[in-house]
Coordinates of C-alpha atoms in Angstrom, one line a residue:
X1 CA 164.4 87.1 131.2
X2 CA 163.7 86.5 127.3
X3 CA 161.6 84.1 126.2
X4 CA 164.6 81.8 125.0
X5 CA 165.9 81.3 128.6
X6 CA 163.0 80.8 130.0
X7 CA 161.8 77.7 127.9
X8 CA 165.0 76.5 128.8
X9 CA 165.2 76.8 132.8
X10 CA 161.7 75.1 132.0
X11 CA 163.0 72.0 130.0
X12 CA 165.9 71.9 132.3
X13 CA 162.6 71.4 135.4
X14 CA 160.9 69.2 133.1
X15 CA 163.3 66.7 132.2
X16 CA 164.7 66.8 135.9
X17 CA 161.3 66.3 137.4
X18 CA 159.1 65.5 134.4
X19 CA 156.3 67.7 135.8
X20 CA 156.1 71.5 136.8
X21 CA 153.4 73.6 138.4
X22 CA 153.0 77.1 136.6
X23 CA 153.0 79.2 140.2
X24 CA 156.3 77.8 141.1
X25 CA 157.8 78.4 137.6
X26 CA 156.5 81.7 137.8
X27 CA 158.1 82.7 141.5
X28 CA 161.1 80.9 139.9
X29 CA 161.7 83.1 137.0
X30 CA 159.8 86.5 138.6
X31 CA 157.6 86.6 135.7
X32 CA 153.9 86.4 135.6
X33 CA 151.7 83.2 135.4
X34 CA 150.4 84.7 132.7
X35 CA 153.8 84.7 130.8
X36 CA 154.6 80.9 131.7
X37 CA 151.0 80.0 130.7
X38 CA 152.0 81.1 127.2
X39 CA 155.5 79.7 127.5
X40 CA 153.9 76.1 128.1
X41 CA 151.2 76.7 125.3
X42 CA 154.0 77.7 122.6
X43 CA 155.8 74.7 123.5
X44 CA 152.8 72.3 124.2
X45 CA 151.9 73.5 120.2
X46 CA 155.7 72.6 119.9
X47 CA 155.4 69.0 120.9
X48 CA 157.7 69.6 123.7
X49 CA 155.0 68.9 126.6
X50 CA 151.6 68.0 127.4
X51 CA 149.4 70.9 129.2
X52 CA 147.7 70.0 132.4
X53 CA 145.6 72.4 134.3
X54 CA 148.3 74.5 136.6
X55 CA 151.2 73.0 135.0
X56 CA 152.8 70.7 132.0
X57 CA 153.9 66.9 132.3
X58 CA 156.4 65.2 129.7
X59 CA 156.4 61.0 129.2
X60 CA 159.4 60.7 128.0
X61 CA 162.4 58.6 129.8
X62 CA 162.0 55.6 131.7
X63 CA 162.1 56.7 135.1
X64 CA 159.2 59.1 134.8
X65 CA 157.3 59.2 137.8
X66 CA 155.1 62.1 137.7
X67 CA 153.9 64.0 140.6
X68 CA 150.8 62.5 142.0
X69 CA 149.4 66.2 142.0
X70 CA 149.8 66.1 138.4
X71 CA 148.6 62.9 138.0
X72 CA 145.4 63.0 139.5
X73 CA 144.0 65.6 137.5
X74 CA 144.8 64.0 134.2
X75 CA 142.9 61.9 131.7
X76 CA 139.6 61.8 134.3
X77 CA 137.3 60.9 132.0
X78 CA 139.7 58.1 130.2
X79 CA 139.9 56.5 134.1
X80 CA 136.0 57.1 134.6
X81 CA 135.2 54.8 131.4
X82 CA 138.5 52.3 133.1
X83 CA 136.4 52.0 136.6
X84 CA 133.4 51.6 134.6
X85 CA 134.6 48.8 133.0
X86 CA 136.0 47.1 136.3
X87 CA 133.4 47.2 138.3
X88 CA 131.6 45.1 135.6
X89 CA 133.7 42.3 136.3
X90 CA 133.8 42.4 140.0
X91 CA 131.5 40.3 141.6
X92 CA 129.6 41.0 144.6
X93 CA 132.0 39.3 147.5
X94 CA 134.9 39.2 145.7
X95 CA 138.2 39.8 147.4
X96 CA 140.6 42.3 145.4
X97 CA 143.5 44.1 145.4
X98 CA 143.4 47.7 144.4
X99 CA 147.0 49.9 143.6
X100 CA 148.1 53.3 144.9
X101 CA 147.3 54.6 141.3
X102 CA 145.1 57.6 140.6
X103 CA 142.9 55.0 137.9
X104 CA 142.6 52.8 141.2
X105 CA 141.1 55.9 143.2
X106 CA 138.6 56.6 140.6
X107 CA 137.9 52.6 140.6
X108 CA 137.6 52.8 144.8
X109 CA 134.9 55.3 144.4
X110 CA 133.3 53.6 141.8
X111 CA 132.7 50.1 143.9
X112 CA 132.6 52.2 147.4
X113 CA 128.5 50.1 147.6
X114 CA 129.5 47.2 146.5
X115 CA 129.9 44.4 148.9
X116 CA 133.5 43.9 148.8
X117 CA 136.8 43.2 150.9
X118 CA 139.2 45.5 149.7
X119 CA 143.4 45.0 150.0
X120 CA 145.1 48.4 149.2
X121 CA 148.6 49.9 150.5
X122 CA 147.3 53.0 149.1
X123 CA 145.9 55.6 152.0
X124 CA 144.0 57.4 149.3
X125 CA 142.2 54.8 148.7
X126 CA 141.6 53.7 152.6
X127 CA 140.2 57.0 153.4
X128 CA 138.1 56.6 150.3
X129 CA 136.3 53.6 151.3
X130 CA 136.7 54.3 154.9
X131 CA 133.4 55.8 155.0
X132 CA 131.7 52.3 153.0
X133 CA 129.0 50.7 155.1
X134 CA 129.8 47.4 152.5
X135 CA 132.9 47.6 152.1
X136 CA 135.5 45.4 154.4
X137 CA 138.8 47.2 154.1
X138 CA 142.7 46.0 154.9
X139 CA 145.4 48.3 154.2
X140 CA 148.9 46.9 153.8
X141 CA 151.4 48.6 155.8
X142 CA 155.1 50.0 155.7
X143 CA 156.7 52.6 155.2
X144 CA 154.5 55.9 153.9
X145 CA 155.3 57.4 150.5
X146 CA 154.0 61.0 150.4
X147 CA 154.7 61.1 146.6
X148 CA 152.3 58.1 146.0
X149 CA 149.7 58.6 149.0
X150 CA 150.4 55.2 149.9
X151 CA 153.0 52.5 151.8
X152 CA 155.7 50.5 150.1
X153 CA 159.3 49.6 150.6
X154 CA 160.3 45.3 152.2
X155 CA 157.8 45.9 154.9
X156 CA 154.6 46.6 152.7
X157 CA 156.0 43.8 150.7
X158 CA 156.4 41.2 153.5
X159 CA 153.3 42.3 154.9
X160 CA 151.4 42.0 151.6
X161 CA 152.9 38.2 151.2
X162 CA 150.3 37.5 153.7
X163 CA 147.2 37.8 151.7
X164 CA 145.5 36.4 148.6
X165 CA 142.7 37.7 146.7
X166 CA 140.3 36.6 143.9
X167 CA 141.1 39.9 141.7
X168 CA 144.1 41.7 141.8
X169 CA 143.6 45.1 139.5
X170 CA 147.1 47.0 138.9
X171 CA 148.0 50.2 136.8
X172 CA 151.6 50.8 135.7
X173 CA 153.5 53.5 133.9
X174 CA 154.5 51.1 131.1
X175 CA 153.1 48.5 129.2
X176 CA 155.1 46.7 125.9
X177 CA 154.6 43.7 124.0
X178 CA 158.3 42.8 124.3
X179 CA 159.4 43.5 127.6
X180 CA 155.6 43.4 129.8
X181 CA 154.4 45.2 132.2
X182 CA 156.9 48.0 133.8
X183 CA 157.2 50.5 136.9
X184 CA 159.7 53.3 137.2
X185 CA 161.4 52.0 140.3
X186 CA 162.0 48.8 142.3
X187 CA 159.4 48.8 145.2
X188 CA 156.2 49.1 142.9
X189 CA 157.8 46.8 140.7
X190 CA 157.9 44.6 143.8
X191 CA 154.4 45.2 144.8
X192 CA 152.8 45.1 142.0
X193 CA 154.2 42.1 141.5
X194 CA 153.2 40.4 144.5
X195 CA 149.3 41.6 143.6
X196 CA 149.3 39.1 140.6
X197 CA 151.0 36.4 142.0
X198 CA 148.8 36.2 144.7
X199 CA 146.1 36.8 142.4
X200 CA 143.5 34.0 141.0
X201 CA 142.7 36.5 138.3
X202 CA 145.1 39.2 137.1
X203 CA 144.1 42.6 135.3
X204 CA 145.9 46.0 134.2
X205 CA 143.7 48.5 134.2
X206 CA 145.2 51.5 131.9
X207 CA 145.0 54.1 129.6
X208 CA 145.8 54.0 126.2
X209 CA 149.1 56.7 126.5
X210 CA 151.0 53.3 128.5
X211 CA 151.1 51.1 125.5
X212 CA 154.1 50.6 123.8
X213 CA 156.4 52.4 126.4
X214 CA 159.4 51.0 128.6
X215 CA 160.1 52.1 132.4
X216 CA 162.3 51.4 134.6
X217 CA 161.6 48.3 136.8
X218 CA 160.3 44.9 135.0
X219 CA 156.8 43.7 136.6
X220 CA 155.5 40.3 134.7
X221 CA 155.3 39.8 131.1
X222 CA 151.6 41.0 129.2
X223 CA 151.1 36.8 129.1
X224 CA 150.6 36.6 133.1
X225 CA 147.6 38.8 132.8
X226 CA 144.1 37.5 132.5
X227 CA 142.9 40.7 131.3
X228 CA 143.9 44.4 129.7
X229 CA 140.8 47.2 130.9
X230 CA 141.4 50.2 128.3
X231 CA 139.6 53.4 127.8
X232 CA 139.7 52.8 124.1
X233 CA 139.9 50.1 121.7
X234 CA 143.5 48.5 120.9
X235 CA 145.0 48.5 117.8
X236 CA 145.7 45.4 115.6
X237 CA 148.6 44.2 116.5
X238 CA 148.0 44.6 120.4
X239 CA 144.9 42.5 119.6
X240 CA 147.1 40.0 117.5
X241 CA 148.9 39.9 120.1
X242 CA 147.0 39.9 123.0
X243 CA 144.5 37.3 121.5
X244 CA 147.3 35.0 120.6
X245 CA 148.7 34.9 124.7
X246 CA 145.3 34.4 125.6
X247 CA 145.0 38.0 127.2
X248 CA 141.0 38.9 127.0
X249 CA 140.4 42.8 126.4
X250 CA 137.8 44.6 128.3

């Protein structure tokens, strides 16, 4: 197969999917991972795609929802500095809600010794702090989602209705001044935003690459939130505009 056809059948995976994983590319095509490595770098140099290591990922559309295998390797040290940051403004006995995000694993570790109750639908995160001698742990049940490692759908949201916390500390796939916070489907829309509304305080803890992007599923507007927790600083007008909603950036 020339090189031609093969960035093609690759875009075709990539816009269907939005992720791919070089071995199965390369047991799709019969070439070499050696020959889709280089595929992904000419078009990564391209613009087409962003490299990951074992695969590519593309942002674009709003119903993007990238494959948590993906997800979980990328932008480690961006969520390292975002757990960093939140577990500065947890307090020792606080209740909070943590997300089925991959920046809410890496905040789970981060506050596994701190005395804490913990509400999480996410079964990463449950096996994470499983293991916590100061941690007091409640999972919200319904129906398991092996693409998120967690439980949604109505029964995860009728059981979450249940509970309140002091902090409630979501990711998302979106975030834009106009149209708020934003999921790429219905149920974490749902959950998500449940979390806030049962939340005294109210953060989105994300990396910079969600700014200014649209998915599918509307969560709150950016003016709910009491806070924004960022791996770097925001630019101008996000501050204009989050100063002027009262939104403090962390």
């Amino acid at each position: 197969m020339l090189a031609i056809a093969r960035k093609q059948a690759i875009r075709e995976q990539l816009q269907e999917y939005k992720s791919v994983r070089i071995t199965e590319l390369a047991a799709a095509l019969n070439v070499t991972k050696e020959t889709i490595r280089r595929d992904l770098r000419d078009m990564e140099q391209a613009g087409e795609l962003i490299r990951t290591h074992g695969g590519a990922y593309i942002l674009d559309g709003v119903q993007n929802d990238i494959d948590i295998t993906t997800r979980q390797v990328l932008k480690m040290p961006e969520k390292e500095i975002i757990a960093q940051k939140c577990d500065s403004l947890i307090q020792s006995g606080d209740y909070i809600f943590l997300d089925w995000s991959t920046t809410a694993w890496t905040i789970a570790r981060t506050i596994a010794h701190r005395r804490l109750t913990v509400l999480t639908p996410s079964l990463k995160i449950a096996n994470i702090l499983s293991t916590s001698d100061t941690v007091r742990l409640f999972v919200v049940g319904g129906e398991y989602s092996a693409s998120s490692q967690s439980f949604t759908g109505n029964s995860a949201a009728r059981n979450m209705e249940q509970y309140f916390v002091d902090k409630a500390i979501i990711s998302c796939r979106s975030v834009n001044m106009e149209f708020g916070i934003t999921d790429t489907n219905d149920n974490d829309a749902t959950l998500h935003r449940l979390a806030l509304e049962h939340a005294q305080e109210k953060y989105l803890a994300i990396d910079y690459s969600k700014l200014d992007k649209t998915s599918f599923s509307r969560v709150a507007p950016v003016s709910d939130l009491n806070g924004i927790i960022m791996d770097r600083s925001f630019s101008l007008p996000w501050i204009k505009f989050l100063g002027s909603n009262q939104v403090h950036i962390y």
